[in-house]
CSV table of C-alpha atoms in Angstrom, one decimal:
chain,number,residue,atom,x,y,z
A,1,MET,CA,204.3,-67.1,-1.0
A,2,GLY,CA,202.7,-66.1,2.8
A,3,TRP,CA,203.6,-70.0,3.9
A,4,THR,CA,207.3,-69.6,2.3
A,5,HIS,CA,207.6,-66.4,4.1
A,6,THR,CA,206.7,-67.6,7.4
A,7,VAL,CA,209.2,-70.5,7.5
A,8,GLY,CA,211.7,-69.0,6.2
A,9,THR,CA,211.8,-66.0,8.8
A,10,MET,CA,211.1,-68.4,11.4
A,11,LYS,CA,214.2,-71.0,10.0
A,12,ASN,CA,216.4,-67.5,9.8
A,13,LYS,CA,215.3,-66.1,13.1
A,14,SER,CA,215.7,-69.2,15.2
A,15,LYS,CA,219.4,-69.8,13.7
A,16,ASP,CA,220.2,-66.5,14.7
A,17,GLU,CA,219.1,-67.4,18.4
A,18,ALA,CA,221.0,-70.1,18.1
A,19,THR,CA,223.6,-68.5,17.0
A,20,ALA,CA,224.1,-65.9,19.2
A,21,SER,CA,223.2,-68.4,22.0
A,22,MET,CA,226.7,-70.2,20.9
A,23,SER,CA,229.1,-67.4,20.9
A,24,LEU,CA,232.3,-68.1,21.8
A,25,SER,CA,235.3,-67.3,23.7
A,26,LEU,CA,238.8,-67.3,22.3
A,27,SER,CA,239.9,-70.1,24.0
A,28,ASP,CA,236.3,-72.2,22.9
A,29,THR,CA,236.6,-70.5,19.6
A,30,LEU,CA,239.7,-72.1,18.9
A,31,LEU,CA,238.7,-75.4,20.4
A,32,TYR,CA,235.6,-75.3,17.9
A,33,TYR,CA,238.0,-74.7,14.7
A,34,VAL,CA,239.9,-78.1,15.9
A,35,LEU,CA,237.1,-79.9,16.3
A,36,LEU,CA,235.5,-78.8,13.1
A,37,PHE,CA,238.8,-80.2,11.4
A,38,ILE,CA,238.3,-83.2,12.8
A,39,VAL,CA,234.5,-83.8,12.2
A,40,ARG,CA,235.1,-82.8,8.5
A,41,VAL,CA,237.7,-85.2,8.0
A,42,VAL,CA,236.2,-87.8,9.6
A,43,SER,CA,232.9,-86.9,8.0
A,44,HIS,CA,234.4,-87.7,4.6
A,45,LEU,CA,236.0,-91.6,5.3
A,46,PRO,CA,234.1,-94.4,3.7
A,47,PHE,CA,232.1,-96.1,5.8
A,48,GLY,CA,234.4,-98.8,6.3
A,49,VAL,CA,237.2,-96.7,7.4
A,50,LEU,CA,235.0,-95.4,9.7
A,51,TYR,CA,234.1,-98.9,11.5
A,52,ALA,CA,237.9,-100.0,11.2
A,53,LEU,CA,238.7,-96.9,13.3
A,54,SER,CA,235.9,-97.1,15.8
A,55,ASP,CA,237.2,-100.6,16.6
A,56,ILE,CA,240.5,-99.2,17.1
A,57,ILE,CA,239.0,-96.7,19.2
A,58,TYR,CA,236.8,-98.4,21.1
A,59,ILE,CA,239.9,-100.3,22.9
A,60,PRO,CA,241.3,-97.2,24.6
A,61,PHE,CA,238.4,-95.4,25.0
A,62,TYR,CA,237.1,-98.4,27.4
A,63,HIS,CA,240.3,-100.0,29.2
A,64,VAL,CA,241.8,-96.6,29.6
A,65,VAL,CA,239.9,-93.4,28.9
A,66,ARG,CA,237.0,-95.4,30.8
A,67,TYR,CA,234.4,-92.5,30.2
A,68,ARG,CA,232.0,-92.8,32.6
A,69,ARG,CA,232.5,-96.2,33.5
A,70,ARG,CA,230.7,-95.9,37.2
A,71,VAL,CA,227.8,-94.0,35.7
A,72,VAL,CA,227.1,-96.9,33.3
A,73,ARG,CA,227.8,-99.4,35.1
A,74,LYS,CA,225.3,-98.1,38.0
A,75,ASN,CA,222.5,-97.3,35.5
A,76,LEU,CA,223.2,-100.8,33.9
A,77,THR,CA,223.5,-102.8,37.1
A,78,GLU,CA,220.1,-101.3,38.2
A,79,SER,CA,218.0,-101.5,35.4
A,80,PHE,CA,219.1,-105.2,34.9
A,81,PRO,CA,219.2,-106.5,38.4
A,82,ASN,CA,218.7,-110.1,37.5
A,83,LYS,CA,221.7,-110.4,35.2
A,84,SER,CA,224.4,-111.9,36.2
A,85,VAL,CA,228.3,-109.3,36.8
A,86,ASN,CA,229.8,-111.1,33.9
A,87,GLU,CA,226.3,-110.5,31.3
A,88,ILE,CA,226.7,-106.6,32.8
A,89,ILE,CA,230.2,-106.5,31.7
A,90,GLN,CA,229.5,-108.0,28.1
A,91,LEU,CA,226.9,-105.3,27.9
A,92,GLU,CA,228.6,-102.3,28.8
A,93,LYS,CA,231.3,-103.3,26.9
A,94,ARG,CA,228.6,-103.7,23.7
A,95,PHE,CA,227.6,-100.7,24.6
A,96,TYR,CA,230.8,-98.4,24.9
A,97,HIS,CA,231.6,-100.0,21.0
A,98,PHE,CA,228.1,-98.5,19.9
A,99,PHE,CA,228.3,-96.0,21.4
A,100,ILE,CA,231.7,-95.0,19.1
A,101,ASP,CA,230.2,-96.2,16.0
A,102,MET,CA,227.8,-93.3,16.9
A,103,CYS,CA,229.7,-90.8,17.4
A,104,LEU,CA,231.8,-91.1,14.2
A,105,GLU,CA,228.4,-91.9,12.1
A,106,SER,CA,227.2,-88.3,13.3
A,107,PHE,CA,230.2,-86.4,12.2
A,108,LYS,CA,229.0,-88.2,8.6
A,109,LEU,CA,226.0,-85.5,8.9
A,110,MET,CA,228.8,-82.6,8.0
A,111,SER,CA,228.9,-84.1,4.2
A,112,ILE,CA,226.7,-87.1,3.7
A,113,SER,CA,224.4,-87.1,0.5
A,114,GLY,CA,220.7,-86.8,0.9
A,115,ASP,CA,220.3,-89.8,-1.0
A,116,GLU,CA,223.1,-92.1,1.2
A,117,ILE,CA,221.5,-90.7,4.6
A,118,ARG,CA,218.0,-91.8,3.2
A,119,ARG,CA,219.1,-95.3,2.4
A,120,ARG,CA,220.9,-95.4,5.9
A,121,MET,CA,218.2,-94.2,7.8
A,122,LYS,CA,214.6,-95.0,6.8
A,123,PHE,CA,211.0,-94.8,7.9
A,124,VAL,CA,209.5,-97.3,7.3
A,125,ASN,CA,205.6,-95.8,7.3
A,126,PRO,CA,206.1,-92.0,6.6
A,127,GLU,CA,202.7,-92.4,5.3
A,128,ILE,CA,201.5,-92.1,9.2
A,129,LEU,CA,203.1,-88.4,9.3
A,130,HIS,CA,202.2,-87.4,5.8
A,131,LYS,CA,198.4,-87.8,6.6
A,132,LEU,CA,198.6,-85.8,9.8
A,133,LEU,CA,200.5,-83.0,8.0
A,134,ALA,CA,197.4,-83.4,5.2
A,135,GLU,CA,195.0,-83.1,7.8
A,136,GLY,CA,197.0,-80.0,8.9
A,137,LYS,CA,198.3,-81.1,12.5
A,138,SER,CA,201.2,-80.4,14.0
A,139,VAL,CA,203.2,-83.2,15.2
A,140,SER,CA,205.1,-84.0,18.6
A,141,VAL,CA,207.5,-86.8,17.9
A,142,TYR,CA,208.7,-88.2,21.0
A,143,LEU,CA,212.3,-90.0,20.7
A,144,GLY,CA,214.6,-91.1,23.4
A,145,HIS,CA,218.7,-91.6,23.2
A,146,TYR,CA,218.6,-94.7,21.5
A,147,GLY,CA,219.8,-96.0,18.0
A,148,ASN,CA,221.8,-93.1,16.3
A,149,TRP,CA,219.0,-90.3,17.2
A,150,GLU,CA,221.3,-87.8,15.8
A,151,TRP,CA,220.5,-89.2,12.1
A,152,ILE,CA,216.8,-88.5,12.8
A,153,SER,CA,217.8,-84.7,11.8
A,154,SER,CA,217.2,-86.5,8.1
A,155,ALA,CA,213.9,-86.4,8.3
A,156,GLY,CA,213.5,-82.9,6.4
A,157,LEU,CA,214.2,-85.5,3.7
A,158,TRP,CA,211.0,-87.5,4.1
A,159,PHE,CA,208.8,-85.1,4.9
A,160,GLN,CA,209.6,-81.9,2.9
A,161,GLU,CA,205.8,-80.5,3.1
A,162,THR,CA,206.6,-79.1,6.3
A,163,THR,CA,209.9,-77.7,8.7
A,164,ILE,CA,211.1,-79.9,11.2
A,165,VAL,CA,211.9,-78.5,14.9
A,166,GLN,CA,214.5,-79.8,16.7
A,167,VAL,CA,214.5,-79.0,20.0
A,168,TYR,CA,217.6,-79.0,21.7
A,169,ARG,CA,219.3,-78.3,25.1
A,170,LYS,CA,222.4,-76.2,25.4
A,171,LEU,CA,225.2,-77.9,25.9
A,172,ASN,CA,227.9,-77.0,29.1
A,173,ASN,CA,230.6,-77.1,25.6
A,174,ARG,CA,229.7,-74.7,23.9
A,175,ALA,CA,232.5,-75.4,21.1
A,176,VAL,CA,230.8,-78.8,21.2
A,177,GLY,CA,227.2,-77.3,21.3
A,178,LYS,CA,227.8,-74.9,18.0
A,179,ILE,CA,229.2,-78.5,16.2
A,180,MET,CA,226.2,-80.4,17.2
A,181,GLY,CA,224.0,-77.4,15.9
A,182,GLN,CA,225.6,-77.2,12.6
A,183,LEU,CA,225.4,-80.9,12.1
A,184,ARG,CA,221.8,-81.0,13.5
A,185,CYS,CA,220.7,-78.1,10.8
A,186,ARG,CA,222.4,-79.4,7.4
A,187,MET,CA,219.5,-81.2,6.3
A,188,GLY,CA,217.3,-78.3,6.6
A,189,HIS,CA,216.2,-78.5,10.5
A,190,VAL,CA,215.0,-75.4,12.6
A,191,TYR,CA,216.9,-75.5,15.6
A,192,VAL,CA,214.7,-74.1,18.8
A,193,ASP,CA,216.8,-74.3,22.8
A,194,MET,CA,214.2,-75.8,24.6
A,195,HIS,CA,214.1,-72.6,26.8
A,196,ASN,CA,212.4,-71.3,23.5
A,197,THR,CA,210.0,-73.9,22.5
A,198,VAL,CA,206.7,-72.8,24.0
A,199,ARG,CA,207.3,-69.4,22.7
A,200,PHE,CA,208.0,-71.0,19.1
A,201,MET,CA,204.9,-73.5,19.4
A,202,ALA,CA,202.9,-70.6,20.4
A,203,ASN,CA,203.9,-68.5,16.7
A,204,ALA,CA,203.8,-71.7,15.1
A,205,ALA,CA,200.1,-72.2,15.7
A,206,ARG,CA,199.0,-68.5,15.3
A,207,GLU,CA,200.4,-69.1,12.0
A,208,ASN,CA,197.9,-72.2,11.6
A,209,LYS,CA,200.7,-74.1,10.0
A,210,PRO,CA,202.0,-77.6,10.6
A,211,TYR,CA,205.1,-78.5,11.9
A,212,VAL,CA,206.8,-81.5,13.5
A,213,TYR,CA,208.6,-81.0,16.3
A,214,GLY,CA,211.1,-83.9,18.0
A,215,LEU,CA,211.6,-83.9,21.2
A,216,LEU,CA,214.1,-86.2,23.1
A,217,ALA,CA,211.7,-86.4,26.4
A,218,ASP,CA,214.1,-88.7,28.2
A,219,GLN,CA,216.2,-86.4,30.2
A,220,SER,CA,216.3,-86.2,33.6
A,221,PRO,CA,215.0,-83.1,34.7
A,222,LYS,CA,216.3,-80.6,37.9
A,223,LYS,CA,215.8,-81.9,41.3
A,224,ARG,CA,213.7,-78.6,41.8
A,225,ASP,CA,211.2,-79.9,38.9
A,226,ALA,CA,211.0,-83.7,39.6
A,227,LYS,CA,207.3,-83.5,40.4
A,228,GLU,CA,206.0,-86.5,38.1
A,229,PHE,CA,207.7,-90.3,38.5
A,230,VAL,CA,207.4,-93.1,36.1
A,231,LEU,CA,208.4,-96.7,36.6
A,232,PHE,CA,211.6,-97.1,33.8
A,233,LEU,CA,214.0,-99.7,33.6
A,234,ASN,CA,213.4,-100.9,37.6
A,235,HIS,CA,213.5,-97.2,38.7
A,236,SER,CA,211.2,-94.6,40.0
A,237,ALA,CA,212.3,-91.9,37.5
A,238,PRO,CA,211.5,-88.2,37.4
A,239,VAL,CA,210.4,-87.3,34.0
A,240,ILE,CA,210.4,-84.1,32.1
A,241,THR,CA,206.4,-83.3,31.9
A,242,GLY,CA,206.8,-80.2,29.6
A,243,THR,CA,207.1,-81.9,26.4
A,244,GLU,CA,203.2,-83.3,27.1
A,245,LYS,CA,202.0,-80.2,28.3
A,246,ALA,CA,202.9,-78.1,25.1
A,247,THR,CA,201.7,-81.1,22.9
A,248,LYS,CA,198.0,-81.0,24.6
A,249,ARG,CA,198.0,-77.7,24.5
A,250,TYR,CA,198.7,-76.7,20.9
A,251,CYS,CA,196.6,-79.7,19.9
A,252,HIS,CA,199.2,-81.7,18.0
A,253,ALA,CA,199.4,-85.3,17.3
A,254,ALA,CA,201.8,-87.4,19.0
A,255,LEU,CA,203.9,-90.2,17.5
A,256,PHE,CA,206.8,-92.1,19.1
A,257,ILE,CA,210.0,-93.1,16.7
A,258,ASP,CA,210.6,-97.0,17.5
A,259,MET,CA,214.3,-97.1,16.5
A,260,LYS,CA,216.0,-100.3,15.2
A,261,ARG,CA,219.6,-100.7,14.0
A,262,VAL,CA,219.2,-103.4,11.3
A,263,GLY,CA,223.1,-103.4,10.5
A,264,ARG,CA,226.2,-101.3,11.4
A,265,GLY,CA,225.8,-97.7,10.0
A,266,TYR,CA,221.8,-98.5,9.2
A,267,TYR,CA,218.7,-97.7,11.3
A,268,GLU,CA,214.5,-98.0,10.5
A,269,GLY,CA,212.3,-95.8,12.2
A,270,GLU,CA,208.7,-96.7,12.8
A,271,LEU,CA,206.2,-94.0,13.6
A,272,VAL,CA,204.3,-95.1,16.3
A,273,PRO,CA,201.0,-93.3,17.6
A,274,LEU,CA,201.3,-92.6,21.2
A,275,HIS,CA,197.1,-92.1,21.4
A,276,ASN,CA,194.8,-91.2,19.2
A,277,ALA,CA,193.3,-88.4,20.9
A,278,PRO,CA,195.9,-87.4,23.5
A,279,GLN,CA,194.5,-83.9,24.7
A,280,SER,CA,191.6,-86.2,26.5
A,281,LEU,CA,194.5,-88.0,28.3
A,282,PRO,CA,194.8,-87.4,32.6
A,283,ASP,CA,197.6,-85.5,33.3
A,284,TYR,CA,201.0,-87.0,32.3
A,285,GLU,CA,199.2,-90.2,31.2
A,286,LEU,CA,201.5,-89.3,27.5
A,287,THR,CA,204.3,-88.9,29.2
A,288,HIS,CA,203.8,-92.9,31.1
A,289,LEU,CA,202.8,-94.4,27.3
A,290,TYR,CA,205.7,-92.6,26.0
A,291,PHE,CA,208.5,-94.2,28.6
A,292,GLN,CA,206.5,-97.6,28.2
A,293,HIS,CA,207.5,-98.0,24.2
A,294,LEU,CA,211.2,-96.4,25.0
A,295,GLU,CA,211.5,-99.4,27.7
A,296,ALA,CA,210.6,-101.2,25.4
A,297,GLU,CA,212.7,-100.7,23.0
A,298,ILE,CA,215.8,-100.7,25.1
A,299,LEU,CA,214.9,-103.8,26.1
A,300,ARG,CA,214.8,-105.4,22.6
A,301,GLN,CA,218.6,-104.6,22.3
A,302,PRO,CA,220.1,-102.5,25.4
A,303,GLU,CA,223.0,-101.6,24.3
A,304,LEU,CA,221.4,-98.7,21.9
A,305,TYR,CA,220.9,-96.4,24.5
A,306,LEU,CA,222.7,-94.0,25.9
A,307,TRP,CA,223.7,-95.2,29.3
A,308,SER,CA,226.8,-92.6,29.7
A,309,HIS,CA,223.8,-90.0,30.7
A,310,ASN,CA,223.2,-89.8,34.4
A,311,ARG,CA,219.8,-90.8,34.0
A,312,PHE,CA,218.7,-91.8,37.1
A,313,LYS,CA,220.7,-89.0,39.2
A,314,TYR,CA,217.3,-88.3,41.5
A,315,ALA,CA,215.6,-91.7,40.8
A,316,LYS,CA,214.6,-94.5,43.0
A,317,GLU,CA,215.8,-98.1,42.6
A,318,VAL,CA,212.6,-100.4,42.5
A,319,GLN,CA,213.4,-103.0,45.1
A,320,GLN,CA,212.8,-106.8,43.7
């Protein structure tokens, strides 16, 4: 009873905090309900219709809207200096086509059944995480903006013996942020603002109960916080170090999710230990290990990475 009450209290508290942080103005409220209607309609479309719609949207999205084309082209050109212009353009097109797929797939979280999402987003070796949880360990699960990372929110269906805590960064558009919160929490996740993560972890540690924290750790820090750099995709790139500090401070195990797209609308996630004893590593070594795994994942199928994110805003290109 104590465990159930504690989890319920923390879930309700985190949801209340998320709701409060997403209170909307009148204009944002109108936008929210318009977007919510669109998301709900799209979420009920069969996958075949969804991908036909994606094929149609891709053409004007790439050729007319040209969403962040300059950022994408810069990121790809700098990350793959040995590719020809034609190869970069072809990769760019594959990225945009996948990006539309991923967005529409994410809308499906509004209504997709548990059985369907488990069939489409598989964890191929869940026993690794089950074992750590059975040992009473909390786990930091590192992932990147790769594949359909939004579908990782279905992890709660695979690991029902614990609570999945999804750490997020607030979006500038509050209406979109509120909808994303609904999509991500539908499978039972706790949704925690990155600025409240340490407090949440400290409370969980005092309860001595295992939690799983999903950490998208490849975001770019603010310039004033750029204190550690890693070699990543032909860049010397600044990195967020708070995830590593929290993992070590609260003695979490550290796993990486290696995502594969095995078909349109089908993904597999492999749980890979980053290190058997992360607390023993020198400062920032765990972060470097994470980016090594992430780069290997990206190089395998680069169009699945979020190239529209200005990841290298404060990075320096490595000269060949």
